[in-house]
Amino acid sequence: MSTVKTGSQTLIQHHLSALRGARIGLITNPTGLDATLRPTLDLLLEAGLTVTALFGPEHGIRGDAPAGAHIASGVDPLTGIPVYSLYGPTRKPTPEMLDAVDVLLFEIQDAGARFYTYTWTLALCMEAAAELGKRLVVLDRPNPIGGEAVEGGLLQPGLETFVGLRPIPVRHGMTHGELAQWLNGRFGPACDLTVIPMEGWERSMYWEETGLPFVPPSPATNMPSMLQLYPGTCFIEGVNLSEGRGTSLPFQVFGAPWLHERAVVAELTLRCLPGVLFRPHHFTPLTSKHEGAFCRGVQIHVLDKRALRPVELGAHILDVVRQLHPEQFEWVKGSTKYWIDLVSGSARLREAIDAGASIEPVLAAWREEAAAFKAAAAPYLLYA
């Protein structure tokens, strides 16, 4: 198996001249590495380029902050370069942050799901670049769950947050470079954008087929199989079930002290969902929902990642648990919105489940929206 060359590798090999003499602001985290695990920052400095600022997304420049934690700006202790947080008081680079920057260089590993916040860090950096006349270069990386399948409904107007700012499906099937081209082509103002593409990546590839070592893009992302489930199991964050945070299997198990795990396994099995099997699983989360409480739960085993439809799986999990536990089941609500509406993209799933109605019409509508998006996004794709 040949190893995919990421955008940072092709930059170093073929495109360095475009950055000579420019003051570079690098937007990255621990996934900004080449195939030998050398940090892109080190490669840039060794090539004699000038890096004047670093920018960190959610979880920080070193990837050690928990989900949702605000991060302070500071100075990188290894290089002395200023580090600006894009997950604190501001999520969009300010003019002051970009005063000593000519080119923003973006390299962060995506997860392939709309609600992974790195995509929206990219979008806001593109806005800032357009407004301030800066160049923006995306060093492209693989979509770890492939570029063929597109799933889930479009984000509906009025539900825009940092887990979704533009109308794309839950599982978008694009790389960050492709998403950047789509954002630049569909929403203004357009920035001076360059995408440095990968070499050797094909849309059919999942992470395990890239030949690249796996580095978790966020603290709860412990293995590629977790990312295969994540576009659907993230829905569990919208209810009063543990989604496995604080265990060794985040987003691969779910449960609660009150869950009848065998009944849930039996009903999910009856629904013949493709690519997965279920089994009872007990756990005690060390953090997050039901912290310290013994949970009766379910583990999801992926048998066929290409047959798996994670978004529909997530919808079925919520539907089954609500049907079997109507007295205990609750939706998680923020100050004004239900979390499930924000991550699924609309109120349709929640309303159907609350009404005791079939979720199939919702899933059918999502399939239509995903197919329409896939067709509309085709002109922006970079890989076959």
Tab-separated table of C-alpha atoms in Angstrom:
chain	number	residue	atom	x	y	z
A	1	MET	CA	0.000	0.000	0.000
A	2	SER	CA	1.420	3.386	-0.990
A	3	THR	CA	1.290	6.267	1.478
A	4	VAL	CA	-0.805	9.314	0.664
A	5	LYS	CA	1.164	12.554	0.557
A	6	THR	CA	-0.605	15.281	2.476
A	7	GLY	CA	-0.756	18.890	1.387
A	8	SER	CA	2.077	19.815	3.744
A	9	GLN	CA	4.335	17.265	2.069
A	10	THR	CA	3.519	18.488	-1.431
A	11	LEU	CA	4.036	22.059	-0.231
A	12	ILE	CA	7.551	21.272	0.975
A	13	GLN	CA	8.384	19.347	-2.200
A	14	HIS	CA	6.854	21.580	-4.858
A	15	HIS	CA	5.431	24.904	-3.663
A	16	LEU	CA	7.849	26.548	-1.227
A	17	SER	CA	8.671	29.373	-3.625
A	18	ALA	CA	5.137	30.725	-3.248
A	19	LEU	CA	5.786	31.379	0.451
A	20	ARG	CA	9.334	32.732	0.341
A	21	GLY	CA	9.493	36.146	1.966
A	22	ALA	CA	5.954	35.934	3.331
A	23	ARG	CA	5.092	36.186	7.008
A	24	ILE	CA	3.134	33.025	7.774
A	25	GLY	CA	0.429	32.446	10.350
A	26	LEU	CA	0.028	28.677	10.845
A	27	ILE	CA	-3.382	27.381	11.963
A	28	THR	CA	-2.759	23.894	13.282
A	29	ASN	CA	-2.857	21.368	16.115
A	30	PRO	CA	-1.102	18.026	16.842
A	31	THR	CA	-2.402	16.568	13.550
A	32	GLY	CA	-0.235	18.953	11.515
A	33	LEU	CA	2.315	16.251	10.689
A	34	ASP	CA	3.858	14.534	7.685
A	35	ALA	CA	3.916	10.782	7.074
A	36	THR	CA	6.937	10.394	9.368
A	37	LEU	CA	5.193	12.370	12.169
A	38	ARG	CA	7.352	15.471	11.723
A	39	PRO	CA	5.390	18.638	12.644
A	40	THR	CA	4.619	20.978	9.783
A	41	LEU	CA	5.871	23.904	11.866
A	42	ASP	CA	9.294	22.250	12.076
A	43	LEU	CA	9.303	21.587	8.328
A	44	LEU	CA	8.477	25.216	7.564
A	45	LEU	CA	11.184	26.563	9.847
A	46	GLU	CA	13.771	24.104	8.542
A	47	ALA	CA	12.931	25.227	4.999
A	48	GLY	CA	13.813	28.788	5.979
A	49	LEU	CA	10.266	30.150	5.920
A	50	THR	CA	9.133	32.864	8.329
A	51	VAL	CA	6.396	31.845	10.769
A	52	THR	CA	5.257	34.853	12.784
A	53	ALA	CA	2.121	33.476	14.474
A	54	LEU	CA	0.414	30.237	15.450
A	55	PHE	CA	-3.353	29.797	15.752
A	56	GLY	CA	-5.048	27.041	17.720
A	57	PRO	CA	-8.629	25.722	17.231
A	58	GLU	CA	-10.835	23.948	19.784
A	59	HIS	CA	-8.693	21.727	22.051
A	60	GLY	CA	-5.738	24.081	21.524
A	61	ILE	CA	-2.511	24.144	19.581
A	62	ARG	CA	-1.315	21.078	21.511
A	63	GLY	CA	-4.688	19.290	21.501
A	64	ASP	CA	-4.861	18.854	25.268
A	65	ALA	CA	-7.948	20.918	26.184
A	66	PRO	CA	-11.284	19.129	26.677
A	67	ALA	CA	-14.280	19.666	24.412
A	68	GLY	CA	-15.823	23.106	24.760
A	69	ALA	CA	-13.078	24.487	27.024
A	70	HIS	CA	-12.058	28.079	26.286
A	71	ILE	CA	-8.351	28.459	25.627
A	72	ALA	CA	-6.104	31.446	26.317
A	73	SER	CA	-3.571	32.900	23.918
A	74	GLY	CA	0.116	32.808	24.803
A	75	VAL	CA	3.568	31.988	23.479
A	76	ASP	CA	4.797	28.659	22.135
A	77	PRO	CA	7.493	27.539	24.617
A	78	LEU	CA	9.460	25.646	21.964
A	79	THR	CA	9.797	28.424	19.397
A	80	GLY	CA	8.803	31.663	21.141
A	81	ILE	CA	6.205	32.297	18.420
A	82	PRO	CA	2.968	33.984	19.595
A	83	VAL	CA	0.012	31.584	19.842
A	84	TYR	CA	-3.473	32.998	19.315
A	85	SER	CA	-6.491	31.051	20.485
A	86	LEU	CA	-9.413	30.731	18.076
A	87	TYR	CA	-11.517	29.041	20.736
A	88	GLY	CA	-11.707	31.637	23.448
A	89	PRO	CA	-13.009	35.217	23.524
A	90	THR	CA	-12.843	35.228	19.719
A	91	ARG	CA	-13.144	32.464	17.141
A	92	LYS	CA	-12.180	34.597	14.185
A	93	PRO	CA	-8.712	36.116	13.785
A	94	THR	CA	-8.735	39.824	14.621
A	95	PRO	CA	-6.833	42.513	12.714
A	96	GLU	CA	-4.376	42.687	15.613
A	97	MET	CA	-3.700	38.930	15.387
A	98	LEU	CA	-3.026	39.240	11.654
A	99	ASP	CA	-0.993	42.445	11.772
A	100	ALA	CA	2.281	40.536	11.318
A	101	VAL	CA	0.837	37.923	8.940
A	102	ASP	CA	0.735	37.924	5.127
A	103	VAL	CA	-0.424	34.335	4.569
A	104	LEU	CA	-2.615	32.109	6.720
A	105	LEU	CA	-1.617	28.455	6.355
A	106	PHE	CA	-4.311	26.007	7.495
A	107	GLU	CA	-3.500	22.392	8.363
A	108	ILE	CA	-5.780	20.487	10.736
A	109	GLN	CA	-7.116	16.958	10.378
A	110	ASP	CA	-10.886	16.861	9.880
A	111	ALA	CA	-13.326	14.159	11.036
A	112	GLY	CA	-15.739	14.296	8.093
A	113	ALA	CA	-18.718	15.534	10.139
A	114	ARG	CA	-20.390	18.949	9.973
A	115	PHE	CA	-20.299	19.506	13.719
A	116	TYR	CA	-16.524	19.053	14.032
A	117	THR	CA	-15.563	22.646	14.789
A	118	TYR	CA	-12.315	22.761	12.808
A	119	THR	CA	-14.290	23.293	9.599
A	120	TRP	CA	-15.811	26.452	11.025
A	121	THR	CA	-12.445	27.687	12.275
A	122	LEU	CA	-11.381	27.403	8.626
A	123	ALA	CA	-14.486	29.281	7.463
A	124	LEU	CA	-13.931	32.162	9.895
A	125	CYS	CA	-10.245	32.364	8.971
A	126	MET	CA	-11.312	32.644	5.339
A	127	GLU	CA	-13.655	35.513	6.275
A	128	ALA	CA	-10.871	37.312	8.119
A	129	ALA	CA	-8.477	36.805	5.207
A	130	ALA	CA	-11.001	38.259	2.769
A	131	GLU	CA	-11.717	41.270	4.959
A	132	LEU	CA	-8.054	42.070	5.635
A	133	GLY	CA	-6.575	41.246	2.239
A	134	LYS	CA	-4.567	38.240	3.409
A	135	ARG	CA	-3.863	35.069	1.442
A	136	LEU	CA	-5.118	31.756	2.803
A	137	VAL	CA	-3.560	28.416	1.906
A	138	VAL	CA	-5.136	25.076	2.867
A	139	LEU	CA	-2.746	22.148	3.206
A	140	ASP	CA	-5.189	19.384	2.390
A	141	ARG	CA	-5.569	16.158	4.366
A	142	PRO	CA	-7.758	13.042	3.945
A	143	ASN	CA	-11.372	12.809	4.930
A	144	PRO	CA	-10.873	9.883	7.350
A	145	ILE	CA	-14.274	8.329	6.603
A	146	GLY	CA	-13.979	8.550	2.838
A	147	GLY	CA	-15.243	10.929	0.207
A	148	GLU	CA	-17.988	8.882	-1.413
A	149	ALA	CA	-20.813	8.668	1.150
A	150	VAL	CA	-22.813	11.801	1.971
A	151	GLU	CA	-25.448	11.539	4.714
A	152	GLY	CA	-27.867	13.559	6.762
A	153	GLY	CA	-29.974	16.637	6.274
A	154	LEU	CA	-28.762	20.140	5.541
A	155	LEU	CA	-28.387	22.592	8.389
A	156	GLN	CA	-31.577	24.654	8.444
A	157	PRO	CA	-31.706	28.475	8.755
A	158	GLY	CA	-31.797	29.727	12.334
A	159	LEU	CA	-29.669	26.873	13.703
A	160	GLU	CA	-26.266	28.289	12.768
A	161	THR	CA	-23.709	27.825	15.560
A	162	PHE	CA	-20.059	26.831	15.795
A	163	VAL	CA	-21.104	23.199	15.229
A	164	GLY	CA	-22.550	24.268	11.885
A	165	LEU	CA	-22.400	27.650	10.148
A	166	ARG	CA	-23.375	26.719	6.581
A	167	PRO	CA	-25.977	24.366	5.018
A	168	ILE	CA	-24.036	21.156	4.541
A	169	PRO	CA	-25.063	17.579	5.470
A	170	VAL	CA	-23.916	15.910	8.669
A	171	ARG	CA	-21.514	13.661	6.739
A	172	HIS	CA	-20.307	15.905	3.937
A	173	GLY	CA	-17.869	13.612	2.091
A	174	MET	CA	-15.354	16.407	1.364
A	175	THR	CA	-11.838	17.325	2.417
A	176	HIS	CA	-11.025	20.641	4.052
A	177	GLY	CA	-9.548	21.834	0.770
A	178	GLU	CA	-12.742	20.983	-1.083
A	179	LEU	CA	-14.910	22.564	1.610
A	180	ALA	CA	-12.780	25.717	1.400
A	181	GLN	CA	-13.378	25.912	-2.347
A	182	TRP	CA	-17.118	25.360	-1.811
A	183	LEU	CA	-17.281	28.037	0.896
A	184	ASN	CA	-15.316	30.468	-1.257
A	185	GLY	CA	-17.528	29.828	-4.272
A	186	ARG	CA	-20.872	29.966	-2.486
A	187	PHE	CA	-20.474	32.557	0.281
A	188	GLY	CA	-18.833	35.935	0.134
A	189	PRO	CA	-16.668	37.745	0.397
A	190	ALA	CA	-14.256	35.374	-1.335
A	191	CYS	CA	-10.693	35.293	-0.063
A	192	ASP	CA	-7.442	34.821	-1.974
A	193	LEU	CA	-7.511	31.031	-1.593
A	194	THR	CA	-5.004	28.374	-2.603
A	195	VAL	CA	-5.459	24.671	-1.875
A	196	ILE	CA	-2.305	22.542	-1.858
A	197	PRO	CA	-3.732	19.136	-2.750
A	198	MET	CA	-2.712	15.695	-1.570
A	199	GLU	CA	-1.102	13.147	-3.825
A	200	GLY	CA	-2.462	9.605	-3.952
A	201	TRP	CA	-5.725	10.114	-2.087
A	202	GLU	CA	-8.887	8.670	-3.649
A	203	ARG	CA	-12.472	9.270	-2.592
A	204	SER	CA	-12.990	5.599	-1.770
A	205	MET	CA	-10.220	5.634	0.852
A	206	TYR	CA	-10.880	5.417	4.568
A	207	TRP	CA	-8.084	6.361	6.948
A	208	GLU	CA	-6.737	2.826	7.261
A	209	GLU	CA	-6.080	2.782	3.513
A	210	THR	CA	-4.009	5.994	3.371
A	211	GLY	CA	-0.827	4.494	4.805
A	212	LEU	CA	-0.606	7.459	7.193
A	213	PRO	CA	-0.146	7.016	10.949
A	214	PHE	CA	-3.254	7.928	12.920
A	215	VAL	CA	-3.005	10.863	15.308
A	216	PRO	CA	-6.231	11.647	17.206
A	217	PRO	CA	-7.588	15.005	15.986
A	218	SER	CA	-9.331	15.604	19.342
A	219	PRO	CA	-9.153	14.066	22.846
A	220	ALA	CA	-12.218	11.817	22.409
A	221	THR	CA	-11.116	10.524	19.004
A	222	ASN	CA	-9.247	7.406	20.011
A	223	MET	CA	-9.259	5.356	16.785
A	224	PRO	CA	-10.459	5.464	13.153
A	225	SER	CA	-13.453	3.210	13.936
A	226	MET	CA	-14.725	5.873	16.340
A	227	LEU	CA	-14.744	8.380	13.462
A	228	GLN	CA	-16.774	5.964	11.340
A	229	LEU	CA	-19.552	6.059	13.966
A	230	TYR	CA	-19.189	9.677	15.048
A	231	PRO	CA	-21.485	11.363	12.454
A	232	GLY	CA	-24.376	9.483	14.081
A	233	THR	CA	-23.304	8.696	17.638
A	234	CYS	CA	-22.709	12.405	18.227
A	235	PHE	CA	-26.519	12.628	18.266
A	236	ILE	CA	-26.334	10.910	21.670
A	237	GLU	CA	-24.861	14.136	23.052
A	238	GLY	CA	-28.344	15.592	22.512
A	239	VAL	CA	-30.019	13.367	25.111
A	240	ASN	CA	-29.464	12.272	28.712
A	241	LEU	CA	-27.456	9.203	27.747
A	242	SER	CA	-23.713	8.939	28.202
A	243	GLU	CA	-22.047	8.857	24.793
A	244	GLY	CA	-19.023	7.169	26.340
A	245	ARG	CA	-17.011	10.282	27.173
A	246	GLY	CA	-14.806	9.429	30.131
A	247	THR	CA	-14.434	5.801	29.019
A	248	SER	CA	-12.039	4.003	26.687
A	249	LEU	CA	-14.734	3.833	23.971
A	250	PRO	CA	-16.150	7.336	23.432
A	251	PHE	CA	-18.926	7.482	20.814
A	252	GLN	CA	-18.736	3.706	20.460
A	253	VAL	CA	-20.809	2.955	23.566
A	254	PHE	CA	-23.844	4.600	25.088
A	255	GLY	CA	-25.816	4.051	28.253
A	256	ALA	CA	-27.343	5.294	31.487
A	257	PRO	CA	-28.028	3.862	34.947
A	258	TRP	CA	-31.682	3.334	33.930
A	259	LEU	CA	-31.135	1.755	30.494
A	260	HIS	CA	-32.486	-1.744	29.821
A	261	GLU	CA	-29.515	-2.702	27.702
A	262	ARG	CA	-30.725	-6.106	26.522
A	263	ALA	CA	-34.037	-4.700	25.341
A	264	VAL	CA	-32.219	-1.911	23.451
A	265	VAL	CA	-29.843	-4.410	21.820
A	266	ALA	CA	-32.776	-6.621	20.816
A	267	GLU	CA	-34.734	-3.758	19.226
A	268	LEU	CA	-31.744	-2.293	17.403
A	269	THR	CA	-30.897	-5.764	16.088
A	270	LEU	CA	-34.458	-6.188	14.792
A	271	ARG	CA	-34.049	-3.031	12.716
A	272	CYS	CA	-31.331	-4.730	10.615
A	273	LEU	CA	-29.104	-1.655	10.414
A	274	PRO	CA	-26.288	-2.251	7.916
A	275	GLY	CA	-22.659	-2.761	8.863
A	276	VAL	CA	-23.008	-3.033	12.649
A	277	LEU	CA	-23.769	-5.377	15.530
A	278	PHE	CA	-24.706	-4.508	19.107
A	279	ARG	CA	-24.004	-6.075	22.480
A	280	PRO	CA	-24.714	-5.188	26.131
A	281	HIS	CA	-21.845	-3.271	27.699
A	282	HIS	CA	-21.464	-1.860	31.215
A	283	PHE	CA	-19.262	1.111	32.097
A	284	THR	CA	-18.691	3.929	34.587
A	285	PRO	CA	-17.804	7.286	32.975
A	286	LEU	CA	-14.982	9.167	34.665
A	287	THR	CA	-16.179	12.502	33.203
A	288	SER	CA	-19.180	14.102	31.495
A	289	LYS	CA	-22.755	12.758	31.716
A	290	HIS	CA	-23.387	10.198	34.490
A	291	GLU	CA	-19.883	10.806	35.819
A	292	GLY	CA	-19.011	8.184	38.420
A	293	ALA	CA	-22.281	6.287	37.960
A	294	PHE	CA	-22.537	2.665	36.839
A	295	CYS	CA	-24.175	2.681	33.401
A	296	ARG	CA	-25.999	-0.137	31.718
A	297	GLY	CA	-25.219	0.311	28.078
A	298	VAL	CA	-24.593	-0.883	24.556
A	299	GLN	CA	-21.433	-1.189	22.484
A	300	ILE	CA	-21.624	-0.718	18.708
A	301	HIS	CA	-19.318	-2.949	16.666
A	302	VAL	CA	-18.539	-1.911	13.085
A	303	LEU	CA	-18.345	-4.942	10.803
A	304	ASP	CA	-18.536	-3.211	7.410
A	305	LYS	CA	-17.564	0.457	7.336
A	306	ARG	CA	-18.741	0.927	3.757
A	307	ALA	CA	-22.198	-0.497	4.453
A	308	LEU	CA	-22.513	1.498	7.679
A	309	ARG	CA	-24.827	4.528	7.578
A	310	PRO	CA	-23.829	6.274	10.814
A	311	VAL	CA	-26.264	9.194	10.636
A	312	GLU	CA	-29.266	6.881	10.297
A	313	LEU	CA	-27.797	4.664	13.020
A	314	GLY	CA	-27.714	7.630	15.402
A	315	ALA	CA	-31.333	8.468	14.636
A	316	HIS	CA	-32.412	4.873	15.270
A	317	ILE	CA	-30.572	4.749	18.603
A	318	LEU	CA	-32.472	7.780	19.891
A	319	ASP	CA	-35.773	6.434	18.555
A	320	VAL	CA	-35.300	3.038	20.228
A	321	VAL	CA	-34.250	4.464	23.592
A	322	ARG	CA	-37.181	6.926	23.591
A	323	GLN	CA	-39.662	4.144	22.766
A	324	LEU	CA	-38.346	1.809	25.468
A	325	HIS	CA	-37.751	4.473	28.162
A	326	PRO	CA	-40.384	7.204	27.710
A	327	GLU	CA	-40.267	8.206	31.386
A	328	GLN	CA	-36.489	8.524	31.659
A	329	PHE	CA	-35.547	9.826	28.202
A	330	GLU	CA	-34.849	13.571	27.993
A	331	TRP	CA	-33.512	15.980	25.363
A	332	VAL	CA	-30.568	18.191	26.294
A	333	LYS	CA	-31.387	21.865	25.829
A	334	GLY	CA	-29.101	24.883	25.907
A	335	SER	CA	-30.236	28.411	26.635
A	336	THR	CA	-32.532	28.544	23.595
A	337	LYS	CA	-32.010	25.492	21.353
A	338	TYR	CA	-32.120	21.729	21.680
A	339	TRP	CA	-28.666	20.254	21.095
A	340	ILE	CA	-30.081	17.503	18.865
A	341	ASP	CA	-31.529	20.160	16.538
A	342	LEU	CA	-28.105	21.814	16.231
A	343	VAL	CA	-26.220	18.603	15.440
A	344	SER	CA	-28.876	16.958	13.248
A	345	GLY	CA	-29.556	20.242	11.479
A	346	SER	CA	-33.279	20.652	12.171
A	347	ALA	CA	-36.079	19.886	14.628
A	348	ARG	CA	-37.506	17.138	12.411
A	349	LEU	CA	-35.963	14.134	14.144
A	350	ARG	CA	-36.809	15.365	17.641
A	351	GLU	CA	-40.393	16.175	16.702
A	352	ALA	CA	-40.959	12.799	15.046
A	353	ILE	CA	-39.570	10.911	18.036
A	354	ASP	CA	-41.593	12.985	20.517
A	355	ALA	CA	-44.757	12.321	18.504
A	356	GLY	CA	-44.125	8.584	18.483
A	357	ALA	CA	-44.151	8.733	14.674
A	358	SER	CA	-41.987	6.735	12.296
A	359	ILE	CA	-38.602	8.336	11.663
A	360	GLU	CA	-38.483	6.928	8.125
A	361	PRO	CA	-39.945	10.081	6.491
A	362	VAL	CA	-37.221	12.119	8.215
A	363	LEU	CA	-34.511	9.748	6.999
A	364	ALA	CA	-35.955	9.797	3.477
A	365	ALA	CA	-35.901	13.608	3.435
A	366	TRP	CA	-32.303	13.573	4.655
A	367	ARG	CA	-31.333	11.198	1.843
A	368	GLU	CA	-32.808	13.581	-0.728
A	369	GLU	CA	-31.011	16.587	0.749
A	370	ALA	CA	-27.699	14.698	0.897
A	371	ALA	CA	-28.010	13.606	-2.737
A	372	ALA	CA	-28.788	17.164	-3.857
A	373	PHE	CA	-25.820	18.536	-1.927
A	374	LYS	CA	-23.492	15.897	-3.386
A	375	ALA	CA	-24.492	16.910	-6.899
A	376	ALA	CA	-24.129	20.639	-6.169
A	377	ALA	CA	-20.720	20.155	-4.532
A	378	ALA	CA	-19.261	18.141	-7.412
A	379	PRO	CA	-17.651	21.162	-9.192
A	380	TYR	CA	-15.573	21.881	-6.075
A	381	LEU	CA	-14.084	18.396	-5.671
A	382	LEU	CA	-10.354	17.861	-6.169
A	383	TYR	CA	-10.045	14.069	-6.154
A	384	ALA	CA	-11.565	11.179	-8.098
